[in-house]
XYZ file of C-alpha atoms in Angstrom:
700
model
C -0.031 -0.014 0.012
C 2.859 2.391 0.759
C 4.454 1.638 -2.613
C 1.175 2.339 -4.355
C 0.762 5.717 -2.628
C 4.327 6.704 -3.515
C 3.617 5.723 -7.163
C 0.406 7.821 -7.269
C 2.256 10.809 -5.683
C 5.063 10.487 -8.235
C 2.595 10.461 -11.084
C 0.824 13.531 -9.780
C 4.096 15.405 -9.506
C 5.033 14.389 -13.126
C 1.621 15.658 -14.444
C 2.072 18.874 -12.573
C 5.465 19.437 -14.026
C 4.048 18.894 -17.561
C 1.288 21.392 -16.963
C 3.780 23.929 -15.697
C 5.939 23.423 -18.726
C 3.102 23.839 -21.133
C 1.859 26.917 -19.260
C -1.681 25.573 -19.058
C -4.039 24.408 -16.481
C -6.734 21.766 -16.813
C -9.357 24.139 -15.503
C -8.547 26.781 -18.070
C -10.590 26.729 -21.466
C -8.597 26.676 -24.680
C -8.610 29.902 -26.693
C -9.246 29.457 -30.443
C -9.518 33.219 -31.320
C -7.260 34.647 -33.971
C -4.442 36.811 -32.675
C -4.806 40.600 -32.806
C -4.136 41.989 -36.313
C -4.573 38.644 -38.095
C -5.876 38.916 -41.686
C -7.676 35.941 -43.301
C -6.750 35.978 -47.008
C -8.257 32.554 -47.880
C -11.623 32.854 -49.576
C -14.543 30.425 -49.381
C -14.076 29.698 -53.130
C -10.560 28.425 -52.497
C -11.708 26.140 -49.693
C -15.086 24.970 -50.919
C -15.066 25.802 -54.642
C -16.673 22.555 -55.743
C -19.357 22.653 -53.089
C -20.198 26.354 -53.694
C -20.931 25.600 -57.365
C -23.722 23.290 -56.180
C -25.100 25.863 -53.722
C -28.740 26.663 -54.427
C -29.428 30.067 -55.792
C -32.400 32.297 -55.395
C -33.158 32.088 -59.083
C -33.101 28.204 -59.161
C -36.475 26.966 -60.185
C -37.421 30.368 -61.711
C -34.966 30.392 -64.629
C -36.824 27.340 -66.117
C -40.185 29.154 -66.108
C -41.596 30.948 -69.231
C -44.565 33.220 -69.415
C -46.670 32.890 -72.588
C -48.948 35.810 -73.349
C -51.522 35.949 -76.121
C -53.034 32.634 -75.354
C -56.792 32.202 -76.269
C -59.229 32.876 -73.419
C -61.515 29.809 -73.239
C -64.028 28.350 -70.864
C -63.614 25.288 -68.584
C -64.936 22.893 -71.263
C -62.104 23.895 -73.711
C -59.152 24.094 -71.360
C -58.094 20.512 -71.879
C -57.995 21.017 -75.721
C -56.033 24.200 -75.231
C -53.605 22.406 -73.028
C -52.934 19.703 -75.604
C -52.254 22.386 -78.313
C -49.896 24.266 -75.993
C -47.967 21.096 -75.048
C -47.673 20.100 -78.718
C -45.950 23.415 -79.448
C -43.751 23.822 -76.472
C -42.838 20.168 -75.494
C -40.471 19.773 -78.457
C -37.970 22.097 -76.667
C -37.808 19.853 -73.623
C -39.965 18.105 -70.993
C -42.494 20.367 -69.290
C -42.532 19.558 -65.592
C -45.270 21.996 -64.535
C -47.968 24.219 -66.144
C -50.356 26.757 -64.697
C -53.356 28.398 -66.361
C -54.620 31.391 -64.346
C -58.490 31.617 -64.355
C -61.070 34.263 -63.416
C -64.103 33.796 -61.165
C -66.053 32.170 -64.025
C -63.265 29.672 -64.751
C -62.147 31.256 -67.937
C -58.420 31.515 -68.783
C -56.982 35.012 -68.583
C -54.904 34.946 -71.749
C -51.530 34.086 -70.302
C -50.000 30.920 -68.854
C -46.825 29.756 -66.980
C -44.746 26.712 -68.162
C -41.840 25.206 -66.246
C -39.162 23.186 -68.045
C -36.696 20.696 -66.446
C -33.670 22.757 -67.757
C -33.072 26.507 -68.140
C -31.596 25.913 -71.627
C -34.930 24.369 -72.742
C -36.685 27.461 -71.492
C -34.408 29.807 -73.283
C -34.712 27.831 -76.525
C -38.529 28.009 -76.258
C -38.474 31.790 -75.758
C -36.157 32.371 -78.790
C -38.129 30.051 -81.025
C -41.769 30.683 -80.127
C -41.759 34.410 -79.383
C -44.185 36.025 -81.955
C -45.429 32.559 -82.881
C -48.682 32.920 -84.726
C -51.236 30.469 -83.457
C -54.104 31.761 -85.585
C -55.316 34.971 -87.083
C -56.378 36.432 -83.729
C -53.633 35.089 -81.389
C -49.816 35.570 -81.505
C -47.739 34.347 -78.681
C -45.500 36.734 -76.716
C -43.064 34.548 -74.796
C -40.588 35.704 -72.118
C -38.519 34.205 -69.284
C -40.022 34.681 -65.863
C -36.712 36.226 -64.734
C -36.943 38.895 -67.463
C -39.676 40.778 -65.547
C -37.287 41.525 -62.707
C -34.533 42.376 -65.102
C -36.747 44.891 -66.939
C -37.920 46.458 -63.649
C -34.317 47.273 -62.694
C -33.589 49.232 -65.929
C -32.507 52.790 -64.961
C -34.540 55.672 -66.088
C -31.555 57.584 -67.480
C -29.615 55.851 -70.289
C -25.870 56.026 -70.255
C -24.016 55.328 -73.542
C -21.393 52.569 -73.228
C -17.762 53.616 -73.172
C -16.025 53.058 -76.463
C -13.459 50.285 -76.391
C -9.964 51.066 -77.479
C -9.048 49.743 -80.908
C -6.800 46.729 -80.825
C -4.577 46.361 -83.933
C -4.207 42.693 -84.750
C -1.865 43.350 -87.679
C -2.185 41.794 -91.097
C -3.768 38.396 -90.481
C -3.347 37.487 -94.178
C 0.373 38.291 -94.291
C 1.083 34.854 -95.715
C -0.628 35.841 -99.009
C 2.071 38.407 -99.601
C 4.901 35.807 -99.956
C 6.619 36.759 -103.230
C 7.411 33.163 -104.274
C 3.868 31.969 -103.133
C 5.357 29.475 -100.604
C 2.572 27.810 -98.653
C 2.470 27.065 -94.974
C 1.508 23.826 -93.157
C 1.483 22.543 -89.640
C 2.536 19.106 -88.428
C 1.657 17.466 -85.143
C 4.307 15.232 -83.599
C 5.039 13.558 -80.268
C 1.607 11.843 -80.184
C -0.089 15.195 -80.248
C 2.163 17.068 -77.737
C 4.109 19.313 -80.160
C 2.935 21.478 -83.052
C 5.200 22.877 -85.712
C 4.411 25.382 -88.422
C 6.523 25.198 -91.585
C 6.868 27.130 -94.798
C 7.354 25.053 -97.863
C 10.340 27.071 -99.176
C 12.999 25.804 -101.589
C 15.347 24.047 -101.414
C 14.518 23.273 -97.801
C 11.375 23.946 -95.730
C 11.649 26.673 -93.109
C 10.368 26.245 -89.579
C 8.268 29.240 -88.529
C 6.908 28.210 -85.156
C 7.194 25.297 -82.660
C 5.168 24.983 -79.449
C 4.747 22.251 -76.939
C 1.235 21.537 -75.520
C -0.257 24.240 -77.796
C -3.519 22.284 -77.787
C -4.956 19.656 -75.525
C -6.407 17.535 -78.341
C -6.237 18.776 -81.873
C -5.732 21.959 -84.021
C -7.151 23.061 -87.303
C -7.047 25.957 -89.780
C -10.052 28.201 -90.466
C -11.552 27.869 -93.993
C -9.749 30.913 -95.370
C -6.480 30.275 -93.410
C -6.877 33.396 -91.211
C -6.755 31.586 -87.891
C -5.469 28.435 -86.326
C -7.805 26.989 -83.697
C -6.644 25.066 -80.572
C -8.740 23.014 -78.104
C -8.506 23.353 -74.338
C -10.449 22.114 -71.315
C -12.045 25.463 -70.817
C -12.777 26.325 -74.413
C -11.284 27.218 -77.843
C -8.535 29.776 -78.695
C -7.892 31.409 -82.119
C -4.337 32.398 -83.090
C -3.091 34.470 -86.007
C -0.574 36.885 -87.395
C 3.122 36.338 -88.175
C 3.961 35.428 -84.602
C 0.781 33.412 -84.041
C -0.503 35.545 -81.106
C -3.861 34.795 -79.458
C -6.602 36.719 -81.197
C -9.566 35.663 -79.150
C -10.915 32.813 -77.030
C -14.274 31.240 -76.378
C -15.138 29.747 -73.038
C -16.925 26.442 -73.323
C -16.076 23.743 -70.828
C -15.396 20.300 -72.281
C -15.537 21.408 -75.897
C -14.722 18.615 -78.328
C -15.924 19.898 -81.699
C -15.839 23.095 -83.576
C -16.879 24.325 -87.017
C -16.319 27.533 -88.823
C -18.750 29.280 -91.141
C -17.378 29.478 -94.734
C -16.680 33.266 -94.550
C -15.185 32.937 -90.964
C -17.812 35.232 -89.415
C -19.133 32.642 -86.927
C -17.853 29.694 -84.914
C -19.883 26.759 -83.633
C -18.590 24.757 -80.513
C -20.111 21.601 -79.149
C -19.566 19.936 -75.763
C -21.369 16.638 -75.750
C -20.708 15.911 -72.035
C -21.886 18.989 -70.122
C -22.942 16.817 -67.247
C -19.208 16.545 -66.316
C -19.112 20.308 -65.698
C -21.575 21.377 -63.015
C -23.147 24.786 -63.696
C -22.426 24.645 -67.426
C -25.427 23.380 -69.296
C -24.694 24.772 -72.753
C -23.969 22.039 -75.264
C -24.064 23.864 -78.591
C -23.016 27.537 -78.941
C -22.721 29.833 -81.931
C -20.146 32.625 -81.472
C -19.329 35.869 -83.329
C -15.651 35.578 -84.169
C -14.913 39.234 -84.545
C -16.470 40.276 -81.215
C -16.035 37.057 -79.338
C -19.721 37.241 -78.152
C -22.074 34.340 -77.750
C -24.843 34.734 -80.294
C -27.144 31.789 -79.418
C -27.179 28.402 -77.733
C -28.971 25.265 -78.922
C -29.987 21.985 -77.427
C -29.287 19.061 -79.860
C -32.196 16.610 -80.296
C -31.225 13.000 -80.081
C -27.886 11.562 -81.240
C -25.857 14.317 -82.951
C -23.892 13.860 -86.140
C -21.175 16.485 -86.593
C -21.400 19.005 -88.065
C -24.866 19.592 -86.552
C -25.263 22.907 -88.477
C -24.475 23.294 -92.151
C -23.851 26.833 -93.497
C -24.726 28.589 -96.690
C -21.774 29.806 -98.835
C -22.231 33.420 -97.686
C -22.841 32.894 -93.959
C -26.387 34.273 -94.237
C -28.142 31.014 -93.305
C -27.440 27.773 -91.443
C -29.663 24.760 -91.091
C -29.999 21.593 -89.091
C -32.028 18.496 -89.637
C -34.676 17.311 -87.183
C -37.368 14.601 -87.036
C -39.432 15.099 -90.179
C -38.337 18.734 -90.368
C -35.543 21.071 -91.589
C -34.841 24.191 -89.448
C -33.318 27.050 -91.328
C -31.818 30.021 -89.286
C -30.805 33.416 -90.611
C -28.028 35.701 -89.456
C -27.393 38.045 -87.700
C -30.707 37.583 -85.817
C -30.121 33.810 -85.431
C -33.860 33.244 -85.457
C -35.856 30.709 -87.520
C -36.415 31.793 -91.069
C -40.026 32.956 -91.300
C -40.297 31.850 -87.569
C -41.095 28.220 -88.463
C -39.330 25.061 -89.522
C -39.970 23.331 -92.863
C -41.988 20.219 -92.413
C -40.509 17.414 -94.557
C -41.820 13.876 -93.721
C -39.019 11.264 -93.943
C -36.129 13.742 -94.504
C -32.813 11.863 -94.284
C -30.045 14.297 -95.391
C -29.407 17.663 -96.933
C -26.596 19.950 -98.224
C -26.041 23.494 -99.337
C -24.895 24.591 -102.808
C -21.248 25.868 -102.612
C -22.113 28.937 -104.634
C -25.885 29.741 -104.220
C -28.436 29.754 -101.431
C -30.020 26.567 -102.608
C -30.710 23.520 -100.438
C -30.695 19.942 -101.697
C -32.411 17.294 -99.570
C -33.771 13.758 -100.032
C -36.580 12.006 -98.295
C -37.122 8.227 -98.005
C -39.828 6.135 -99.410
C -42.941 5.704 -97.340
C -45.376 2.918 -98.439
C -46.590 4.012 -101.853
C -44.859 7.443 -101.819
C -41.501 7.237 -103.672
C -38.195 8.689 -102.415
C -37.482 12.158 -103.712
C -34.608 14.564 -104.126
C -35.614 18.293 -103.947
C -33.914 21.508 -104.656
C -35.126 24.341 -102.394
C -34.385 27.973 -102.879
C -33.746 30.015 -99.697
C -35.243 32.345 -98.395
C -38.275 31.990 -100.669
C -38.606 28.228 -100.031
C -39.544 27.650 -103.652
C -39.001 24.166 -105.007
C -36.991 24.754 -108.121
C -36.580 21.050 -108.984
C -37.430 17.583 -107.707
C -36.745 14.042 -108.804
C -38.668 10.911 -107.772
C -36.617 7.814 -107.039
C -37.803 4.200 -106.557
C -36.358 1.205 -104.627
C -33.939 3.514 -102.804
C -31.706 2.134 -100.030
C -29.554 5.259 -99.500
C -28.549 8.541 -101.203
C -25.292 10.686 -101.009
C -25.119 14.148 -102.449
C -21.985 15.575 -104.020
C -21.828 19.247 -105.135
C -19.262 20.322 -107.684
C -17.148 23.081 -106.183
C -18.422 25.874 -108.420
C -21.989 24.807 -107.871
C -22.607 24.010 -111.591
C -23.545 20.354 -111.004
C -25.066 18.191 -108.246
C -24.554 14.526 -108.303
C -26.839 12.271 -106.219
C -25.357 8.783 -105.729
C -28.379 6.465 -105.370
C -28.105 2.980 -104.008
C -31.033 0.931 -105.270
C -32.457 -2.583 -104.703
C -32.681 -4.782 -107.771
C -35.403 -7.160 -106.659
C -38.514 -6.495 -104.542
C -40.808 -9.308 -103.524
C -44.118 -8.819 -101.796
C -45.512 -11.684 -99.713
C -48.193 -11.462 -97.082
C -47.833 -7.665 -96.966
C -44.110 -8.115 -96.220
C -41.615 -6.455 -98.583
C -38.250 -8.133 -99.109
C -35.349 -6.628 -100.979
C -32.394 -8.420 -102.596
C -29.423 -7.267 -104.658
C -28.069 -3.815 -105.173
C -27.139 -1.566 -107.994
C -26.050 2.063 -108.188
C -26.732 5.031 -110.335
C -25.833 8.771 -110.422
C -28.383 11.482 -110.956
C -26.624 14.551 -112.399
C -28.435 17.884 -111.910
C -27.357 20.638 -114.378
C -27.839 23.601 -112.112
C -27.000 26.318 -114.703
C -29.302 25.116 -117.398
C -32.930 26.008 -117.859
C -35.385 23.940 -115.789
C -32.376 22.048 -114.390
C -32.320 18.863 -116.483
C -31.281 15.622 -114.790
C -29.156 12.853 -116.453
C -28.580 9.310 -115.108
C -25.525 7.067 -115.139
C -26.056 3.519 -114.090
C -23.294 1.353 -112.500
C -23.865 -2.340 -111.772
C -20.819 -2.633 -109.526
C -20.185 -1.463 -105.929
C -19.168 2.206 -105.664
C -16.160 2.741 -103.383
C -15.474 6.514 -103.974
C -16.681 9.470 -105.918
C -14.976 12.881 -106.513
C -15.775 15.858 -108.722
C -13.004 17.790 -110.507
C -12.803 21.029 -108.410
C -12.481 23.305 -111.453
C -13.918 21.552 -114.449
C -16.807 19.240 -115.450
C -15.300 15.815 -114.941
C -15.945 13.266 -112.107
C -14.149 10.070 -111.164
C -15.471 6.939 -109.456
C -13.903 3.782 -108.135
C -16.066 0.736 -108.596
C -15.906 -3.049 -108.680
C -14.145 -5.494 -106.372
C -12.125 -3.960 -103.588
C -8.942 -5.838 -104.389
C -9.001 -5.082 -108.109
C -11.147 -1.988 -108.564
C -11.792 -0.061 -111.707
C -11.491 3.747 -112.030
C -13.814 5.468 -114.519
C -13.767 9.146 -115.573
C -16.889 10.818 -116.976
C -17.325 14.193 -118.631
C -20.366 16.382 -118.294
C -21.316 18.959 -120.931
C -24.197 21.346 -121.389
C -27.202 19.644 -123.065
C -25.501 16.253 -123.069
C -25.603 13.154 -120.969
C -22.388 12.256 -119.054
C -19.869 10.507 -121.328
C -17.331 7.891 -120.313
C -13.888 9.385 -120.958
C -11.514 6.768 -119.670
C -11.445 3.591 -117.575
C -8.526 2.134 -115.856
C -8.847 -1.644 -115.135
C -7.665 -3.413 -112.055
C -6.198 -0.567 -109.957
C -5.229 -1.143 -106.308
C -6.790 2.104 -105.026
C -9.648 3.137 -102.718
C -9.438 6.968 -102.579
C -9.479 9.842 -105.068
C -7.607 13.141 -104.571
C -8.099 15.907 -107.166
C -5.636 18.803 -107.333
C -7.334 22.022 -106.166
C -6.899 23.518 -109.725
C -8.268 20.454 -111.340
C -6.697 18.370 -114.218
C -4.442 16.174 -112.010
C -5.601 13.506 -109.705
C -3.935 10.928 -107.444
C -5.397 7.379 -107.294
C -4.335 6.170 -103.851
C -4.616 2.825 -102.100
C -4.485 3.890 -98.467
C -4.404 1.971 -95.167
C -4.830 -1.790 -95.723
C -4.064 -1.659 -99.517
C -0.409 -0.659 -98.985
C 0.038 2.922 -100.087
C -0.029 2.639 -103.896
C -0.022 5.951 -105.786
C -0.872 6.740 -109.418
C -0.518 10.371 -110.633
C -2.807 10.869 -113.534
C -3.124 13.886 -116.009
C -6.820 13.857 -117.005
C -6.223 16.027 -120.120
C -5.014 12.988 -122.031
C -5.380 10.448 -119.194
C -1.698 9.453 -119.005
C -0.264 8.059 -115.861
C 2.647 10.362 -115.181
C 4.094 8.174 -112.477
C 3.259 5.124 -110.406
C 4.854 4.744 -106.936
C 4.269 3.613 -103.427
C 4.464 5.053 -99.904
C 4.007 2.016 -97.747
C 1.267 2.261 -95.106
C 0.298 5.700 -96.184
C -2.825 6.963 -94.339
C -3.564 10.254 -95.989
C -2.888 12.455 -99.115
C -2.952 16.225 -98.931
C -2.621 18.600 -101.893
C -1.265 22.079 -101.230
C -3.724 24.983 -102.052
C -1.864 25.864 -105.356
C -1.818 22.256 -106.650
C 1.900 22.293 -107.187
C 2.773 19.750 -104.411
C 1.177 16.817 -102.725
C 2.016 15.087 -99.472
C 1.511 11.573 -98.404
C 1.829 10.680 -94.756
C 1.921 7.803 -92.295
C 0.271 8.786 -88.961
C 1.403 7.480 -85.547
C -2.290 7.558 -84.617
C -2.839 4.692 -87.076
C 0.530 3.040 -87.638
C 3.312 2.793 -85.030
C 6.373 2.341 -87.387
C 7.895 4.314 -90.313
C 5.878 7.398 -89.503
C 6.402 10.685 -91.399
C 5.509 12.421 -94.587
C 6.792 12.617 -98.210
C 6.617 15.586 -100.432
C 5.849 15.010 -104.190
C 5.530 17.204 -107.177
C 2.169 17.190 -109.023
C 3.728 14.938 -111.642
C 4.599 12.328 -109.036
C 8.284 13.056 -108.579
C 9.477 12.483 -105.051
C 11.115 15.697 -103.676
C 11.696 15.138 -99.970
C 11.211 12.375 -97.418
C 10.696 13.393 -93.786
C 10.785 10.363 -91.409
C 9.647 11.625 -88.054
C 9.043 9.416 -84.963
C 5.552 9.836 -83.586
C 4.395 11.969 -86.502
C 0.618 12.374 -86.282
C -0.870 14.715 -88.892
C -0.188 17.362 -91.442
C -2.470 20.083 -92.792
C -1.841 22.801 -95.413
C -2.925 26.373 -94.627
C -5.816 27.421 -96.945
C -5.579 30.405 -99.239
C -8.055 33.157 -99.885
C -9.916 33.020 -103.156
C -8.170 34.587 -106.130
C -8.963 38.195 -107.047
C -8.446 37.432 -110.744
C -11.495 37.010 -113.035
C -12.018 33.873 -115.078
C -10.876 35.717 -118.190
C -7.662 36.788 -116.553
C -6.958 33.199 -115.318
C -7.525 31.821 -118.792
C -5.247 34.427 -120.270
C -2.456 33.436 -117.870
C -2.927 29.796 -118.749
C -2.602 30.590 -122.525
C 0.591 32.543 -121.924
C 2.098 30.208 -119.352
C 5.170 29.423 -121.517
C 5.875 33.133 -121.508
C 6.334 33.084 -117.673
C 8.108 29.659 -117.523
C 11.516 31.199 -118.382
C 11.211 33.485 -115.378
C 10.236 30.535 -113.146
C 13.174 28.476 -114.416
C 15.735 31.302 -113.905
C 14.428 31.719 -110.320
C 14.817 27.919 -109.785
C 18.470 28.095 -111.078
C 19.197 31.029 -108.799
C 17.819 29.122 -105.799
C 20.026 26.135 -106.679
C 23.135 28.302 -107.258
C 22.319 30.086 -103.972
C 21.992 26.706 -102.292
C 25.335 25.559 -103.804
C 27.012 28.786 -102.704
C 25.622 28.384 -99.147
C 26.889 24.786 -99.125
C 30.388 25.754 -100.266
C 30.502 28.528 -97.649
C 29.362 26.136 -94.979
C 32.068 23.630 -95.900
C 34.784 26.283 -95.997
C 33.694 27.541 -92.550
C 33.872 24.020 -91.122
C 37.273 23.382 -92.677
C 38.589 26.644 -91.138
C 37.214 25.702 -87.779
C 38.912 22.298 -87.978
C 42.255 23.829 -88.998
C 42.202 26.183 -85.999
C 41.307 23.350 -83.672
C 44.122 21.176 -85.119
C 46.679 23.963 -84.749
C 45.769 24.417 -81.064
C 46.086 20.719 -80.405
C 49.480 20.533 -82.140
C 50.825 23.363 -79.989
C 49.671 21.474 -76.874
C 51.240 18.225 -78.218
C 54.649 20.012 -78.774
C 54.570 21.493 -75.244
C 54.156 17.996 -73.757
C 57.096 16.517 -75.747
C 59.715 16.928 -72.944
C 57.510 15.011 -70.549
C 57.146 12.211 -73.045
C 60.891 11.990 -73.511
C 61.478 11.870 -69.758
C 59.010 9.051 -69.476
C 60.618 7.142 -72.370
C 64.329 7.349 -71.231
C 64.967 10.222 -73.729
C 64.011 8.023 -76.620
C 61.929 9.908 -79.198
C 59.230 7.463 -80.271
C 57.068 10.090 -81.969
C 58.984 9.701 -85.197
C 59.914 6.092 -85.883
C 62.195 6.757 -88.911
C 63.757 10.051 -89.899
C 66.282 10.860 -92.646
C 68.892 13.457 -92.777
C 66.471 16.041 -94.205
C 64.041 15.261 -91.420
C 61.581 13.861 -93.928
C 59.351 11.238 -92.328
C 59.470 7.862 -94.050
C 57.280 4.840 -93.443
C 58.317 1.372 -94.457
C 55.515 -0.967 -95.487
C 56.203 -4.614 -96.019
C 53.719 -7.049 -97.678
C 53.949 -10.655 -98.892
C 54.488 -11.144 -102.643
C 55.247 -14.764 -103.202
C 56.885 -17.830 -101.635
C 59.453 -20.103 -103.410
C 60.678 -23.537 -102.209
C 64.047 -25.113 -103.268
C 64.803 -28.775 -102.567
C 68.508 -29.468 -101.775
C 69.672 -33.060 -102.159
């Protein structure tokens, strides 16, 4: 017991010492207050950024509500019918989760209603589309967001003009067009997408203009006229331009994966298919104004989207998208529906714009006894300027000639149709081309029938010829047809048993490359279609792509690391099929030429230059000789400089060697072994012995 008391007393003394050392007492409460003068510089966003994004807002639940004015005033017996009409009009923008019809004392509607959508974007789309919608002669809808009422109440009575923004000089974004020798630019992607290089195709060697690592998170692309280069990032898209490729503007759109330029580069469309991965950002499809960087309108894609969702007219005045049994055409700069309503087309499958006129071509599938049909629609009048009925159609593909002179509809048809017990069975397949002559009166249509499978089709960009690959995949045939005014297409030439699956016309026409890409092995045939001579046949093994430069002077074949893991790189050819350079680059991914602006020369001026081309050929040849002589001079100067550097280096080393000679003699007992044999004139000699022959003599 005494030992236990001593132990307890010792423990108490130890605890007391600890408390004295810590300067605290068990009875005292701990103080968690900040010291005097302390400044908290950590915000709630830094600590709880992810949670604050999910914090409910006062406007939640109200942003999805729209107010529809101009609704018919009906009695209790007609409210159900009115509700079905309203739902039919407004439910196509998204699911309606709640609706409210205010009534007076007699039970009649008051002429306005409230609709709540499941998503604010659906409500915004409904307002933009249905505002001023004409229900009948007496009723026109006036549609607003519920939140707009508060916004309009807070408008100040006195208007203050906005402050003018300072002008930002971006320089000449088309500087590359002023290159005196018309050298084109191109970018290449290497390092499995991590590095981007911009090159100029100068002679005799290409010149590197820019190289940046991690310039884009996924991919890059040129704008249609070559003004900008677009890069993808997690938070949006950036456009770069000028001689130093500075950032021109950026567009914030989280998770963007696709973009599309309008043909005249006025507008940009971005698409983020997985907005659910970015809380608070519910905009999937956005149209931007490139010059101002402002968001013009957002859209909600219906069903599975095929990119590009929007297709633009040649002058940026209209863009359209296909829906279920309808075609929606929008106009700029208002970005509203043309005539405030979509075009109802039962069974529409596909459409395309003319590259030179505001004309739409679309085709609709067969429906029972109604045949399939291809229709040409003039915009904005919506007049049908031509249509063609088609029977036994499996599929259609539309191909416009670049100048808009011709439209070819590639029709896949069934050969046999059997009807048994109201069931229709199809067997066999054949193909034909419907050629629409767009510049002729009443737009006549000619047909070309092909019994074999069609693998590829391509119009001559400038001209009236088209080429097709048909037959068996291993030994396909290539046929060229010519189209003339007032005549049916004529077969011009057929190449039998060609190992090819792709057609690549030169931008200026006349020359074409017949390529066997990917699994065929990279066979290449360079053809002049004036007389259909094969200028050269060659091969780039495992080639994945063929790219003509904008002038049609050069063509590049490439092997991409994204498709093939060995022998990646690109080869540069002349338009005649002569190999000029081979660039073998590890982890080479892609190459793309910078587009050029359309020429300012008239057709007559271009034809005049073609006629007098021999007159200018001497100038071009003299320039080429000067480049070669310049290259030879540069090579000679480089070699002379290297030889001089080596002579200086050798002289320094000889001096050092002579300085160390006494040390070598001391180590070798004063025997000079540097010179094995020396004559009286101190001329070094070297004795070389070699075996000539061997003789044997027998002595008895």
